[in-house]
Amino acid sequence: MTLQDAKRLLSQWTDRDHRWITAPVTVAALLVLLVLVKSCQGIAYYNSDECRIHRLGYPIEQAQLLVNTLSDSQVDSLIARQEHDTIAVTLIRARYFIADNFDRYLAFHKRDTTSAPLSNIIALVNIGADQDRATCSVPCDTSKGQLMLVNGRHYLDESYKPDSLATFGRSYCYEEQKALPVVVDAFMAMQQACKEQTGAQLMVNSAHRSYQQQIAMHKRSARGYAAHAGYSEHQTGLAIDVTSLEHPMRWPFDKSEECAWMHEHCHEYGFILRYPKRQSLVFGFAYEPWHLRYVGREVARRIHDEDITFDEYYAYYVGREEIKDKR
Ligand SMILES: [Zn+2]
């Protein structure tokens, strides 16, 4: 009941048939009603999520932020823990924070013994590094097209084949290689620009690999570099391994001028360096200076500008849409 409701009730009560009620009584009744209303409002606020979180030690403004950002069940578990978690609000204000992952960030932070910065904790949880690979692997969502995510936790089944594959011309690869047509076109443009600016000729070492080819490659590869069948981006037709005519071997290539050029400019052609050196320390993958992944120019530019991996990009900009869709 609001104050307006109380006034209206009293005015009805003091109509023509009840003129005997004097003004002081009316005022007193009004005051009693007002006190009752305010008391009810006070009790309601005392029992609200905002006030309960505030009583854990969070300032009002932070309590409001937590209530407005987290789901009801997350708020309940935050209150149930009965402690003022100093990183809760810092997490929410951090870049790439995903509300659905809130409890996992807190759990990861508690068990992390390396004192990793919060940005790393957010990145690692977002890409699922806090979960067991063996039990948390999920099928790749191929409906995402050129943004589909294939990694150690997202796999393609044996039957998956790209819709169409185009063959790279002889001046673009050492032996016949195929990829999605859009990838072939983008590589041709990039090769030409690289040649004009560095004098070196980029070449495709390896592109599309079927599930069966990946099985064979994994068997003969050095441990760590060839993924298990189903877990390789090469099955998508969107990934290429690149070296150059001048430096055909992968490791001398990584020190070459054309490799540096490719890392700096590949986003202009829709490619990203899928396993960059700097992030390999955080995520624990092997640095692959030759492995490019096609994602389209707009996405590649964003990944380049924000200096994030494709896994992080997918979690925040693509996977988060999936979470919304399920609601
Ligand atoms: Zn590769």
CSV table of C-alpha atoms and ligand atoms in Angstrom, one decimal:
chain,number,residue,atom,x,y,z
A,1,MET,CA,0.0,0.0,0.0
A,2,THR,CA,1.3,3.4,-0.9
A,3,LEU,CA,0.8,6.7,0.8
A,4,GLN,CA,-1.6,7.7,-2.0
A,5,ASP,CA,-3.7,4.6,-1.4
A,6,ALA,CA,-3.9,5.4,2.4
A,7,LYS,CA,-5.1,8.9,1.7
A,8,ARG,CA,-7.7,7.7,-0.7
A,9,LEU,CA,-9.0,5.1,1.9
A,10,LEU,CA,-9.3,7.8,4.6
A,11,SER,CA,-11.0,10.2,2.3
A,12,GLN,CA,-13.6,7.5,1.4
A,13,TRP,CA,-14.1,6.7,5.1
A,14,THR,CA,-14.6,10.4,6.0
A,15,ASP,CA,-17.4,11.0,3.4
A,16,ARG,CA,-20.7,12.7,4.1
A,17,ASP,CA,-21.9,9.9,6.5
A,18,HIS,CA,-18.9,10.1,8.8
A,19,ARG,CA,-18.5,13.8,9.3
A,20,TRP,CA,-18.3,13.2,13.1
A,21,ILE,CA,-14.6,12.2,12.7
A,22,THR,CA,-12.6,15.2,13.7
A,23,ALA,CA,-9.6,16.5,11.9
A,24,PRO,CA,-7.0,15.5,14.6
A,25,VAL,CA,-8.2,11.8,14.5
A,26,THR,CA,-7.9,11.8,10.7
A,27,VAL,CA,-4.4,13.1,10.9
A,28,ALA,CA,-3.4,10.6,13.6
A,29,ALA,CA,-4.9,7.7,11.6
A,30,LEU,CA,-3.0,8.9,8.5
A,31,LEU,CA,0.2,9.0,10.5
A,32,VAL,CA,-0.3,5.4,11.8
A,33,LEU,CA,-1.0,4.2,8.3
A,34,LEU,CA,2.1,6.0,7.0
A,35,VAL,CA,4.2,4.4,9.7
A,36,LEU,CA,2.8,1.0,8.8
A,37,VAL,CA,3.4,1.4,5.1
A,38,LYS,CA,7.0,2.6,5.8
A,39,SER,CA,7.6,-0.4,8.1
A,40,CYS,CA,6.4,-2.8,5.5
A,41,GLN,CA,8.6,-1.2,2.9
A,42,GLY,CA,11.5,-1.4,5.3
A,43,ILE,CA,10.9,-5.1,6.0
A,44,ALA,CA,10.7,-5.8,2.3
A,45,TYR,CA,13.9,-4.0,1.6
A,46,TYR,CA,15.6,-5.7,4.5
A,47,ASN,CA,14.8,-9.1,2.9
A,48,SER,CA,15.7,-8.0,-0.6
A,49,ASP,CA,18.7,-9.5,-2.4
A,50,GLU,CA,20.3,-6.1,-2.6
A,51,CYS,CA,20.1,-5.6,1.2
A,52,ARG,CA,21.2,-9.2,1.9
A,53,ILE,CA,24.3,-8.7,-0.3
A,54,HIS,CA,24.9,-5.3,1.3
A,55,ARG,CA,24.9,-6.9,4.7
A,56,LEU,CA,27.8,-9.2,3.5
A,57,GLY,CA,29.9,-6.1,3.4
A,58,TYR,CA,29.4,-4.9,-0.2
A,59,PRO,CA,28.6,-1.1,-0.6
A,60,ILE,CA,25.1,-0.5,-1.8
A,61,GLU,CA,26.2,0.5,-5.3
A,62,GLN,CA,28.1,-2.9,-5.6
A,63,ALA,CA,25.2,-4.8,-4.2
A,64,GLN,CA,23.0,-3.3,-6.9
A,65,LEU,CA,25.5,-4.2,-9.6
A,66,LEU,CA,25.7,-7.8,-8.4
A,67,VAL,CA,21.9,-8.1,-8.3
A,68,ASN,CA,21.5,-6.5,-11.8
A,69,THR,CA,24.2,-8.6,-13.4
A,70,LEU,CA,23.8,-12.1,-11.9
A,71,SER,CA,21.0,-14.6,-12.2
A,72,ASP,CA,18.7,-15.4,-9.3
A,73,SER,CA,20.5,-18.7,-8.5
A,74,GLN,CA,23.9,-17.0,-8.7
A,75,VAL,CA,22.7,-14.3,-6.2
A,76,ASP,CA,21.4,-17.0,-3.9
A,77,SER,CA,24.7,-18.9,-3.9
A,78,LEU,CA,26.6,-15.6,-3.4
A,79,ILE,CA,24.4,-14.9,-0.3
A,80,ALA,CA,24.7,-18.5,0.9
A,81,ARG,CA,28.5,-18.3,1.0
A,82,GLN,CA,28.1,-15.6,3.7
A,83,GLU,CA,31.4,-13.9,2.8
A,84,HIS,CA,32.4,-10.7,1.2
A,85,ASP,CA,34.3,-11.9,-1.9
A,86,THR,CA,36.5,-9.0,-2.9
A,87,ILE,CA,37.0,-10.1,-6.5
A,88,ALA,CA,33.3,-10.5,-7.3
A,89,VAL,CA,32.8,-6.9,-8.4
A,90,THR,CA,36.2,-6.7,-10.1
A,91,LEU,CA,35.2,-9.7,-12.2
A,92,ILE,CA,32.0,-8.2,-13.3
A,93,ARG,CA,33.7,-5.0,-14.3
A,94,ALA,CA,36.5,-6.8,-16.2
A,95,ARG,CA,36.5,-7.0,-20.0
A,96,TYR,CA,35.2,-10.3,-21.5
A,97,PHE,CA,33.2,-11.1,-18.3
A,98,ILE,CA,30.4,-13.6,-19.0
A,99,ALA,CA,27.8,-13.7,-16.3
A,100,ASP,CA,27.0,-17.4,-16.9
A,101,ASN,CA,30.6,-18.2,-15.9
A,102,PHE,CA,30.6,-16.2,-12.7
A,103,ASP,CA,30.7,-19.2,-10.3
A,104,ARG,CA,33.4,-20.8,-12.3
A,105,TYR,CA,35.6,-17.7,-12.2
A,106,LEU,CA,35.3,-17.6,-8.4
A,107,ALA,CA,36.0,-21.4,-8.1
A,108,PHE,CA,39.0,-21.1,-10.5
A,109,HIS,CA,40.4,-18.1,-8.6
A,110,LYS,CA,40.1,-20.0,-5.3
A,111,ARG,CA,42.0,-23.0,-6.5
A,112,ASP,CA,44.5,-21.1,-8.7
A,113,THR,CA,47.9,-21.4,-7.1
A,114,THR,CA,49.8,-19.2,-9.6
A,115,SER,CA,48.1,-15.9,-8.7
A,116,ALA,CA,47.3,-15.4,-12.3
A,117,PRO,CA,45.8,-12.0,-13.2
A,118,LEU,CA,42.1,-11.8,-13.3
A,119,SER,CA,42.1,-11.2,-17.1
A,120,ASN,CA,43.8,-14.6,-17.5
A,121,ILE,CA,41.3,-16.3,-15.2
A,122,ILE,CA,38.4,-14.8,-17.2
A,123,ALA,CA,40.1,-15.9,-20.5
A,124,LEU,CA,40.9,-19.4,-19.2
A,125,VAL,CA,37.4,-20.0,-17.8
A,126,ASN,CA,35.7,-18.6,-20.9
A,127,ILE,CA,37.5,-21.0,-23.2
A,128,GLY,CA,36.8,-23.9,-20.8
A,129,ALA,CA,40.3,-24.5,-19.5
A,130,ASP,CA,38.9,-25.0,-16.0
A,131,GLN,CA,37.0,-28.1,-17.2
A,132,ASP,CA,38.2,-31.6,-17.8
A,133,ARG,CA,38.7,-32.1,-21.6
A,134,ALA,CA,37.8,-35.8,-21.5
A,135,THR,CA,34.4,-35.1,-20.0
A,136,CYS,CA,33.6,-31.7,-21.3
A,137,SER,CA,34.2,-32.1,-25.1
A,138,VAL,CA,31.3,-31.1,-27.2
A,139,PRO,CA,30.5,-31.4,-30.9
A,140,CYS,CA,31.6,-28.4,-33.0
A,141,ASP,CA,28.7,-26.2,-34.0
A,142,THR,CA,29.2,-26.3,-37.7
A,143,SER,CA,26.2,-23.9,-38.3
A,144,LYS,CA,28.6,-21.1,-37.4
A,145,GLY,CA,30.2,-21.5,-40.8
A,146,GLN,CA,33.5,-19.7,-41.1
A,147,LEU,CA,33.4,-19.0,-37.3
A,148,MET,CA,33.0,-22.6,-36.3
A,149,LEU,CA,35.3,-23.5,-33.3
A,150,VAL,CA,37.4,-26.6,-33.5
A,151,ASN,CA,39.9,-27.1,-30.6
A,152,GLY,CA,40.7,-29.7,-27.9
A,153,ARG,CA,37.1,-29.3,-26.5
A,154,HIS,CA,35.1,-28.9,-29.7
A,155,TYR,CA,35.4,-31.7,-32.3
A,156,LEU,CA,34.1,-32.6,-35.7
A,157,ASP,CA,32.8,-36.0,-36.4
A,158,GLU,CA,34.2,-38.4,-39.0
A,159,SER,CA,31.6,-37.5,-41.6
A,160,TYR,CA,32.1,-33.8,-41.6
A,161,LYS,CA,33.3,-32.4,-44.9
A,162,PRO,CA,33.4,-28.8,-46.1
A,163,ASP,CA,30.6,-27.9,-48.6
A,164,SER,CA,33.1,-27.2,-51.4
A,165,LEU,CA,36.8,-27.3,-51.8
A,166,ALA,CA,38.9,-25.4,-54.3
A,167,THR,CA,42.4,-26.3,-55.3
A,168,PHE,CA,45.4,-23.9,-54.9
A,169,GLY,CA,47.2,-23.2,-58.1
A,170,ARG,CA,50.8,-24.6,-58.6
A,171,SER,CA,52.4,-21.3,-57.6
A,172,TYR,CA,50.7,-21.3,-54.3
A,173,CYS,CA,51.6,-24.7,-52.8
A,174,TYR,CA,54.4,-27.4,-52.9
A,175,GLU,CA,52.0,-30.2,-53.7
A,176,GLU,CA,48.2,-30.2,-54.4
A,177,GLN,CA,46.3,-28.5,-51.5
A,178,LYS,CA,42.6,-27.7,-51.2
A,179,ALA,CA,40.6,-25.3,-49.0
A,180,LEU,CA,37.3,-23.5,-49.1
A,181,PRO,CA,37.2,-21.2,-52.2
A,182,VAL,CA,37.1,-18.1,-50.0
A,183,VAL,CA,40.3,-19.2,-48.3
A,184,VAL,CA,42.1,-19.9,-51.6
A,185,ASP,CA,41.1,-16.4,-52.9
A,186,ALA,CA,42.2,-14.7,-49.7
A,187,PHE,CA,45.6,-16.5,-49.7
A,188,MET,CA,46.2,-15.5,-53.3
A,189,ALA,CA,45.7,-11.8,-52.5
A,190,MET,CA,47.9,-12.1,-49.4
A,191,GLN,CA,50.7,-13.9,-51.3
A,192,GLN,CA,50.7,-11.2,-53.9
A,193,ALA,CA,50.9,-8.4,-51.4
A,194,CYS,CA,53.6,-10.1,-49.4
A,195,LYS,CA,55.7,-10.6,-52.6
A,196,GLU,CA,55.3,-6.9,-53.5
A,197,GLN,CA,56.4,-5.8,-50.0
A,198,THR,CA,59.0,-8.4,-49.0
A,199,GLY,CA,60.0,-10.1,-52.3
A,200,ALA,CA,59.3,-13.5,-50.8
A,201,GLN,CA,56.7,-16.0,-52.0
A,202,LEU,CA,54.4,-17.4,-49.4
A,203,MET,CA,53.4,-21.0,-50.0
A,204,VAL,CA,50.7,-23.3,-48.6
A,205,ASN,CA,52.3,-26.3,-46.9
A,206,SER,CA,49.1,-28.0,-45.8
A,207,ALA,CA,45.5,-27.0,-46.1
A,208,HIS,CA,42.3,-29.2,-45.9
A,209,ARG,CA,42.8,-32.6,-44.3
A,210,SER,CA,40.1,-35.2,-44.1
A,211,TYR,CA,39.4,-37.0,-40.8
A,212,GLN,CA,41.2,-40.1,-42.2
A,213,GLN,CA,44.2,-38.0,-43.3
A,214,GLN,CA,44.4,-36.5,-39.8
A,215,ILE,CA,44.5,-40.0,-38.3
A,216,ALA,CA,47.5,-40.8,-40.4
A,217,MET,CA,49.2,-37.5,-39.7
A,218,HIS,CA,48.7,-37.8,-36.0
A,219,LYS,CA,50.3,-41.2,-36.0
A,220,ARG,CA,53.4,-40.0,-37.7
A,221,SER,CA,53.8,-36.6,-36.1
A,222,ALA,CA,55.9,-35.5,-33.2
A,223,ARG,CA,53.9,-35.4,-30.0
A,224,GLY,CA,51.9,-32.2,-29.6
A,225,TYR,CA,51.8,-30.7,-33.1
A,226,ALA,CA,49.2,-32.8,-34.9
A,227,ALA,CA,45.8,-32.9,-33.3
A,228,HIS,CA,43.8,-36.0,-32.9
A,229,ALA,CA,41.4,-36.7,-35.8
A,230,GLY,CA,38.2,-34.6,-35.3
A,231,TYR,CA,40.1,-32.0,-33.3
A,232,SER,CA,42.0,-30.4,-36.2
A,233,GLU,CA,40.9,-27.1,-37.8
A,234,HIS,CA,42.3,-28.5,-41.1
A,235,GLN,CA,39.2,-30.7,-41.4
A,236,THR,CA,37.1,-27.5,-41.8
A,237,GLY,CA,38.9,-26.3,-45.0
A,238,LEU,CA,39.5,-23.0,-43.2
A,239,ALA,CA,43.0,-23.6,-42.0
A,240,ILE,CA,46.3,-23.4,-43.8
A,241,ASP,CA,49.9,-24.0,-42.9
A,242,VAL,CA,52.2,-21.5,-44.6
A,243,THR,CA,55.9,-21.2,-45.2
A,244,SER,CA,57.7,-19.6,-48.2
A,245,LEU,CA,59.7,-20.6,-51.2
A,246,GLU,CA,62.7,-18.8,-49.6
A,247,HIS,CA,62.1,-20.6,-46.2
A,248,PRO,CA,60.2,-23.8,-46.9
A,249,MET,CA,60.9,-25.3,-43.5
A,250,ARG,CA,58.6,-24.2,-40.7
A,251,TRP,CA,61.2,-23.2,-38.1
A,252,PRO,CA,63.6,-21.1,-40.2
A,253,PHE,CA,60.4,-19.6,-41.7
A,254,ASP,CA,59.4,-18.3,-38.3
A,255,LYS,CA,62.5,-16.0,-38.2
A,256,SER,CA,62.0,-14.7,-41.8
A,257,GLU,CA,60.9,-11.2,-42.9
A,258,GLU,CA,57.9,-12.7,-44.7
A,259,CYS,CA,56.7,-14.5,-41.6
A,260,ALA,CA,56.8,-11.3,-39.7
A,261,TRP,CA,55.0,-9.6,-42.5
A,262,MET,CA,52.3,-12.3,-42.6
A,263,HIS,CA,51.7,-12.1,-38.8
A,264,GLU,CA,51.3,-8.3,-39.1
A,265,HIS,CA,49.1,-8.2,-42.2
A,266,CYS,CA,47.2,-11.5,-42.4
A,267,HIS,CA,44.1,-10.0,-40.7
A,268,GLU,CA,43.8,-7.7,-43.7
A,269,TYR,CA,43.0,-10.8,-45.8
A,270,GLY,CA,40.7,-12.4,-43.2
A,271,PHE,CA,43.3,-14.7,-41.5
A,272,ILE,CA,44.4,-14.9,-37.9
A,273,LEU,CA,47.4,-16.5,-36.4
A,274,ARG,CA,45.6,-19.2,-34.6
A,275,TYR,CA,48.3,-20.1,-32.0
A,276,PRO,CA,50.3,-17.0,-31.2
A,277,LYS,CA,53.4,-17.0,-29.1
A,278,ARG,CA,52.3,-14.6,-26.4
A,279,GLN,CA,49.0,-16.4,-25.6
A,280,SER,CA,50.6,-19.8,-25.7
A,281,LEU,CA,52.0,-19.2,-22.3
A,282,VAL,CA,48.6,-18.5,-20.9
A,283,PHE,CA,46.6,-21.2,-22.7
A,284,GLY,CA,49.3,-23.8,-22.8
A,285,PHE,CA,49.1,-24.5,-26.5
A,286,ALA,CA,52.2,-24.9,-28.8
A,287,TYR,CA,53.2,-21.8,-30.8
A,288,GLU,CA,52.6,-22.3,-34.5
A,289,PRO,CA,53.9,-19.4,-36.5
A,290,TRP,CA,52.8,-21.1,-39.8
A,291,HIS,CA,49.2,-22.0,-38.9
A,292,LEU,CA,46.6,-19.5,-40.2
A,293,ARG,CA,42.8,-19.7,-39.8
A,294,TYR,CA,40.4,-17.9,-42.0
A,295,VAL,CA,37.6,-16.1,-40.1
A,296,GLY,CA,36.8,-13.3,-42.5
A,297,ARG,CA,38.2,-9.8,-42.6
A,298,GLU,CA,35.9,-8.1,-40.0
A,299,VAL,CA,36.4,-10.8,-37.3
A,300,ALA,CA,40.1,-11.1,-38.1
A,301,ARG,CA,40.6,-7.3,-37.6
A,302,ARG,CA,38.8,-7.4,-34.3
A,303,ILE,CA,40.8,-10.4,-33.0
A,304,HIS,CA,44.0,-8.6,-34.2
A,305,ASP,CA,43.0,-5.2,-32.6
A,306,GLU,CA,41.9,-6.7,-29.3
A,307,ASP,CA,44.9,-9.1,-29.2
A,308,ILE,CA,42.9,-12.1,-28.2
A,309,THR,CA,42.8,-15.7,-29.5
A,310,PHE,CA,40.0,-17.1,-31.6
A,311,ASP,CA,38.9,-19.2,-28.6
A,312,GLU,CA,38.4,-16.1,-26.6
A,313,TYR,CA,36.7,-14.3,-29.4
A,314,TYR,CA,34.3,-17.3,-29.9
A,315,ALA,CA,33.5,-17.5,-26.2
A,316,TYR,CA,32.6,-13.9,-25.8
A,317,TYR,CA,31.2,-12.9,-29.2
A,318,VAL,CA,29.8,-16.1,-30.7
A,319,GLY,CA,29.3,-18.7,-27.9
A,320,ARG,CA,27.6,-16.1,-25.6
A,321,GLU,CA,24.9,-15.8,-28.3
A,322,GLU,CA,24.3,-19.5,-27.9
A,323,ILE,CA,23.8,-19.0,-24.1
A,324,LYS,CA,21.2,-16.3,-24.8
A,325,ASP,CA,19.5,-18.5,-27.4
A,326,LYS,CA,19.0,-21.2,-24.9
A,327,ARG,CA,17.2,-19.0,-22.4
B,1,ZN,ZN,48.1,-26.3,-39.1
